[in-house]
CSV table of C-alpha atoms in Angstrom, one decimal:
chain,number,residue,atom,x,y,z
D,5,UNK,CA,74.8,83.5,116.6
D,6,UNK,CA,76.4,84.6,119.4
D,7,UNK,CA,74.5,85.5,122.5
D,8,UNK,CA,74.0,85.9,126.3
D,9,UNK,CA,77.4,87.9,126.2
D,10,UNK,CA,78.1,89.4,129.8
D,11,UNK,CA,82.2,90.8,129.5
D,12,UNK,CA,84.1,91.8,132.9
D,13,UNK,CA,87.6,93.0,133.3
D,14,UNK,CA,90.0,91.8,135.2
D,15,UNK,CA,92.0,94.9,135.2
D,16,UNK,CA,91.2,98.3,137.2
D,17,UNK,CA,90.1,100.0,134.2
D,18,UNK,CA,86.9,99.1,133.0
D,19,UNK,CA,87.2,99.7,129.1
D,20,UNK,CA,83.8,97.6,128.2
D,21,UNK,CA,80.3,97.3,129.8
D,22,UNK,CA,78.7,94.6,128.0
D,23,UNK,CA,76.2,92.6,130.6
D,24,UNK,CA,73.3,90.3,128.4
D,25,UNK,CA,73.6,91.3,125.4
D,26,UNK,CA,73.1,89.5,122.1
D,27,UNK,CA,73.5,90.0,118.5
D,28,UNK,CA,71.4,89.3,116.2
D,29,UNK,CA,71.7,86.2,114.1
D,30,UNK,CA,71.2,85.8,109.8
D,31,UNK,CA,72.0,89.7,109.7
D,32,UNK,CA,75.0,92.3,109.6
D,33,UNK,CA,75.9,94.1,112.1
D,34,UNK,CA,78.1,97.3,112.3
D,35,UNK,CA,79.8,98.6,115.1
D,36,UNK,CA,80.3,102.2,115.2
D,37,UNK,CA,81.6,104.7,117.8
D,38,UNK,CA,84.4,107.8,118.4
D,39,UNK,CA,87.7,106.8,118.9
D,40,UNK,CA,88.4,104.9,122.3
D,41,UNK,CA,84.5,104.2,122.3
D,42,UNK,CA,85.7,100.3,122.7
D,43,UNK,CA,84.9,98.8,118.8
D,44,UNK,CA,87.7,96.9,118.7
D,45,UNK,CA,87.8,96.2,122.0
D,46,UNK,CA,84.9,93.9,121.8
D,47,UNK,CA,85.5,92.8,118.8
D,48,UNK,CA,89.0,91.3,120.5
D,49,UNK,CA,86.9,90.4,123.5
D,50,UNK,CA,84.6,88.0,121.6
D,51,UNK,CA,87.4,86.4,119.7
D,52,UNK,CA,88.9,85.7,122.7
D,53,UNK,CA,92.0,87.2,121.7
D,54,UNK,CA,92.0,90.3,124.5
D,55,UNK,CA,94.0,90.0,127.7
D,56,UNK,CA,92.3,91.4,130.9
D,57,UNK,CA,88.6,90.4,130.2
D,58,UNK,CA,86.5,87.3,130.9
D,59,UNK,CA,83.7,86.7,128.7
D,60,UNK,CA,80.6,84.6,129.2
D,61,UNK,CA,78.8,83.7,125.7
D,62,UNK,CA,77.4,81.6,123.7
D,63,UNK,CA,77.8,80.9,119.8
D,64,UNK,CA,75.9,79.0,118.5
D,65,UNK,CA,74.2,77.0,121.5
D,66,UNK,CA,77.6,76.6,122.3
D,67,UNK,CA,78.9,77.9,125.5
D,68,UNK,CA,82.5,79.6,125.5
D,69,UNK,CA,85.1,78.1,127.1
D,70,UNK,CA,88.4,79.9,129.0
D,71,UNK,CA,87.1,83.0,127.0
D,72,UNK,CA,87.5,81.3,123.9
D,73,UNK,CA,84.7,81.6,121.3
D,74,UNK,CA,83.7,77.8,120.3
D,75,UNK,CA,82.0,76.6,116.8
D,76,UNK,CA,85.0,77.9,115.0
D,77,UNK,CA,85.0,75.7,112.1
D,78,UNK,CA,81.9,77.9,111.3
D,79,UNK,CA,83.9,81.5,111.7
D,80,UNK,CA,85.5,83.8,109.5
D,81,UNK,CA,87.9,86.5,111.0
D,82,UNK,CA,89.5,90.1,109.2
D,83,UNK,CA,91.5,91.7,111.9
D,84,UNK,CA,94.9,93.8,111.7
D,85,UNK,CA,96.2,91.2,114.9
D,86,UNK,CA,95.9,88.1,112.2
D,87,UNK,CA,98.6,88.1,109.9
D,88,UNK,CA,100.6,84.9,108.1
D,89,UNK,CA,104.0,83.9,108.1
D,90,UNK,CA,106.8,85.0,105.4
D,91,UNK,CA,107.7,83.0,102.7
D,92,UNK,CA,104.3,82.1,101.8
D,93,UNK,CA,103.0,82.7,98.7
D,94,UNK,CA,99.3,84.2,98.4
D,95,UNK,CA,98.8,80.9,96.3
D,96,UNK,CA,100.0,78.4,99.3
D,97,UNK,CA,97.3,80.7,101.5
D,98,UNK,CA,95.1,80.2,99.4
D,99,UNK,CA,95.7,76.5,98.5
D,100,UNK,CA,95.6,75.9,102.1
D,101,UNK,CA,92.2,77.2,103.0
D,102,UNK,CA,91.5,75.2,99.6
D,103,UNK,CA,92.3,72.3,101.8
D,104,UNK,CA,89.7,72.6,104.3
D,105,UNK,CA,87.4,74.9,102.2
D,106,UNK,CA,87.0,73.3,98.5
D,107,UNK,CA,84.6,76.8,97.6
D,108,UNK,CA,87.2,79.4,99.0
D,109,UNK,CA,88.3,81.6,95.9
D,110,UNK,CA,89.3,84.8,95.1
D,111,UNK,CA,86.9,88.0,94.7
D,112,UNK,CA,88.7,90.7,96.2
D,113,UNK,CA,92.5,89.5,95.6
D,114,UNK,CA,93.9,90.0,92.0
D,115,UNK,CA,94.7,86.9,91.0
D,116,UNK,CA,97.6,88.2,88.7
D,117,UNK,CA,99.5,88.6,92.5
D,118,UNK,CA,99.4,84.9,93.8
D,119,UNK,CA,102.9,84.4,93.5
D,120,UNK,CA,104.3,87.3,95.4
D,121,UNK,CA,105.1,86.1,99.2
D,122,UNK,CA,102.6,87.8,101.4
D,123,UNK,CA,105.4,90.2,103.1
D,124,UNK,CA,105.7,91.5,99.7
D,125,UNK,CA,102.2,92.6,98.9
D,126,UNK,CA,101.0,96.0,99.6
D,127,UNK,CA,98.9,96.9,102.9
D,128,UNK,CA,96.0,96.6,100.5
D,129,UNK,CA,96.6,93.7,98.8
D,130,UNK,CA,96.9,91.8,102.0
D,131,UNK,CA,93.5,93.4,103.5
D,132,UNK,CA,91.9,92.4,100.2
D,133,UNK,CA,93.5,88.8,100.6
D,134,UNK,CA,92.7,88.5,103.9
D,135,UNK,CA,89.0,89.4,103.5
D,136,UNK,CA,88.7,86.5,100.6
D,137,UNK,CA,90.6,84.1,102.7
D,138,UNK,CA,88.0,84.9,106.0
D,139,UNK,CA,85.0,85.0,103.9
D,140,UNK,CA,84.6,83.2,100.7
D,141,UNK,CA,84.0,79.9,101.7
D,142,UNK,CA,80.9,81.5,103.2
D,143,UNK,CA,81.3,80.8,107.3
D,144,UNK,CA,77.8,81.2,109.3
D,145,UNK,CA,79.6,83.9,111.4
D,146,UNK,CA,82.1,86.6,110.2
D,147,UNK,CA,84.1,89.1,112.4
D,148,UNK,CA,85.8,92.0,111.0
D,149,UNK,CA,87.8,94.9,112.5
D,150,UNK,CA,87.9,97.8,110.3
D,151,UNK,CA,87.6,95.8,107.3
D,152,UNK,CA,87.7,98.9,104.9
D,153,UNK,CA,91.8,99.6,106.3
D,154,UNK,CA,93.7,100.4,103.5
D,155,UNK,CA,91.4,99.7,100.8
D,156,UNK,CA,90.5,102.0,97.9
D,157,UNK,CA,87.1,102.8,96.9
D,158,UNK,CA,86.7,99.8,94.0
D,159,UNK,CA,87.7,97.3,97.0
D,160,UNK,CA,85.5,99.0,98.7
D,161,UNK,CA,82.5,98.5,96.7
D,162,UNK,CA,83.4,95.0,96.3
D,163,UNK,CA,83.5,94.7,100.4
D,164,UNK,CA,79.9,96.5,100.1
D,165,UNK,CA,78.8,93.8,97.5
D,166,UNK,CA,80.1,91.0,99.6
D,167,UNK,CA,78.2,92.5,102.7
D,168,UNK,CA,75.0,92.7,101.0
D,169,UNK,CA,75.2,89.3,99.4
D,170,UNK,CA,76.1,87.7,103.0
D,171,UNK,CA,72.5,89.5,104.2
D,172,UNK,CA,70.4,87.6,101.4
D,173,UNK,CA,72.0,84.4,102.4
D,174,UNK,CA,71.2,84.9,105.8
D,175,UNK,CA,74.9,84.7,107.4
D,176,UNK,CA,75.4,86.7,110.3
D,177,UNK,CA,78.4,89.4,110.0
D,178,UNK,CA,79.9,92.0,112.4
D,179,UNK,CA,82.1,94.6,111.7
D,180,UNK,CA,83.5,97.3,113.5
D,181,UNK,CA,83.5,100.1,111.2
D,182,UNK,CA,84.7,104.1,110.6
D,183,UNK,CA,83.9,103.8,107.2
D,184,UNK,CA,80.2,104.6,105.8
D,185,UNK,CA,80.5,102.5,102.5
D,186,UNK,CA,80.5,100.1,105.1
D,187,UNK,CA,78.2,100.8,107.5
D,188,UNK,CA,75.8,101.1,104.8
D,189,UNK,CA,75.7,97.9,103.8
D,190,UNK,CA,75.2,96.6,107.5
D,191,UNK,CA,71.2,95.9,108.4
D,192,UNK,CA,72.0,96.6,111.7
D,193,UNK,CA,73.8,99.1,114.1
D,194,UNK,CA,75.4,98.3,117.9
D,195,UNK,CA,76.1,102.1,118.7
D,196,UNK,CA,79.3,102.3,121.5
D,197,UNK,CA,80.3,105.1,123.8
D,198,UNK,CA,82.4,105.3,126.5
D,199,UNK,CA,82.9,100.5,126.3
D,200,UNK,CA,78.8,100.6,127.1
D,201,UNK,CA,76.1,100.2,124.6
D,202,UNK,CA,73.8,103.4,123.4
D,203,UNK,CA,71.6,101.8,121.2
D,204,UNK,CA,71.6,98.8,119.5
D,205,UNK,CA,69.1,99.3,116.4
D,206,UNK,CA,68.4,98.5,112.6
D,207,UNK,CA,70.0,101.1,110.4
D,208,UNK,CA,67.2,102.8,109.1
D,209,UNK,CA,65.4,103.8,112.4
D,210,UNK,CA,69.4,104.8,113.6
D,211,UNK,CA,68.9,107.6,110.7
D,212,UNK,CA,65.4,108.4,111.5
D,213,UNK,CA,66.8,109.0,115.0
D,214,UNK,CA,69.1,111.1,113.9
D,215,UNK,CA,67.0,113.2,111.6
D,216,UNK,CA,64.7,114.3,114.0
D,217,UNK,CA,67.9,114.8,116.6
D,218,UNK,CA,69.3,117.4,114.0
D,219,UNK,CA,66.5,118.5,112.2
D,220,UNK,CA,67.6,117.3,109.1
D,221,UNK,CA,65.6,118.6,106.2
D,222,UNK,CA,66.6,115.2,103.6
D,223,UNK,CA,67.5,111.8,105.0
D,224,UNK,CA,70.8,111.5,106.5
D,225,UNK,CA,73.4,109.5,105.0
D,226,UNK,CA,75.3,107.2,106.8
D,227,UNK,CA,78.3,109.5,106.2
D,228,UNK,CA,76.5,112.1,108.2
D,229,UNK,CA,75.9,109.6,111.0
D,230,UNK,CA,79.4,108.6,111.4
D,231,UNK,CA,80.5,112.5,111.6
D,232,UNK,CA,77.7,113.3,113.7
D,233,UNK,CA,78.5,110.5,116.7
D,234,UNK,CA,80.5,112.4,119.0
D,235,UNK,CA,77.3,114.8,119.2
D,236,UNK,CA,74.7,112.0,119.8
């Protein structure tokens, strides 16, 4: 969905060197990289969210605007910048995304929680809430930042399943990732070094790459490509 994205800095320091580039649309996408490599730079730069960089997109058919991303009504965002205001109850949250979305529900959230305000809930409860909230009412687009923060390995599983369901529905998702639970789940991979792009590729030939890199005598595991990336 979104497309034709050329990114230029306005400061000294050019942290991203993104000229024409497009992701694909009705898939996932993960964005991997060492730190610095610029994952969640972009991710910041698309939303439109990151001081010191003018983007020139399009999402959607839509062209952005003043570096902000249009079509929002269709767009789903997890990121650690996004958080709500105390007082609320996960419930009001929830009721409130009701409001505009009558399918948003929980998946990922226990539901036995939905009274506590959101400044009480753990770091994981609110990833987990924050992920349902962003994604269950289905949006055509979904951005996540390092979805998998603070999550332990049943959430994650559960982020997995919501992944993979999101690919047979044909809904386009990216994600800048560390984790390989959730890399795994991705269709695609946009490979960063350095703010520029090194390959942007489906997952599968990625590992095929990488097995005939290293030599690998079985396939490589998406865990082996994430340790493996300062060496590529």
């Amino acid at each position: 969905m979104i497309y034709n994205i050329s990114i230029t800095t306005t400061k000294t320091k050019n942290a991203l060197n993104i000229q024409d580039f497009s992701f694909r649309s009705n898939t996932s996408t993960a964005i991997i990289g060492t730190n610095g490599a610029g994952k969640s730079t972009l991710i910041h730069a698309i939303l439109g969210i990151k001081a010191g960089f003018d983007i020139k997109a399009q999402n959607n058919n839509t062209p952005y605007q003043n570096n902000i991303i249009p079509k929002r009504e269709q767009l789903g965002v997890v990121s650690s910048l996004f958080n709500y205001p105390p007082g609320l109850s996960a419930k009001n949250l929830l009721t409130f995304y009701q409001f505009f979305y009558k399918n948003c529900a929980l998946d990922l959230f226990d539901s036995n929680l939905l009274d506590k305000t959101y400044e009480h809930l753990s770091d994981g409860q609110k990833q987990r809430l924050k992920i349902d909230l962003a994604t269950s009412h289905r949006p055509q687009l979904a951005i996540m930042d390092e979805p998998e923060t603070s999550l332990e390995q049943n959430a994650l599983a559960r982020l997995k399943k919501l992944i993979l369901l999101r690919n047979t529905k044909q809904l386009t998702t990216i994600i800048a990732t560390h984790d390989a639970t959730v890399l795994e789940s991705c269709e695609w991979v946009l490979f960063l070094k350095n703010g520029g792009i090194v390959t942007y590729e489906p997952l599968d030939s990625l590992l095929k790459s990488l097995a005939l890199t290293f030599e690998f005598v079985k396939k490589p595991t998406t865990k082996d490509l994430l340790a493996l990336l300062k060496d590529f």
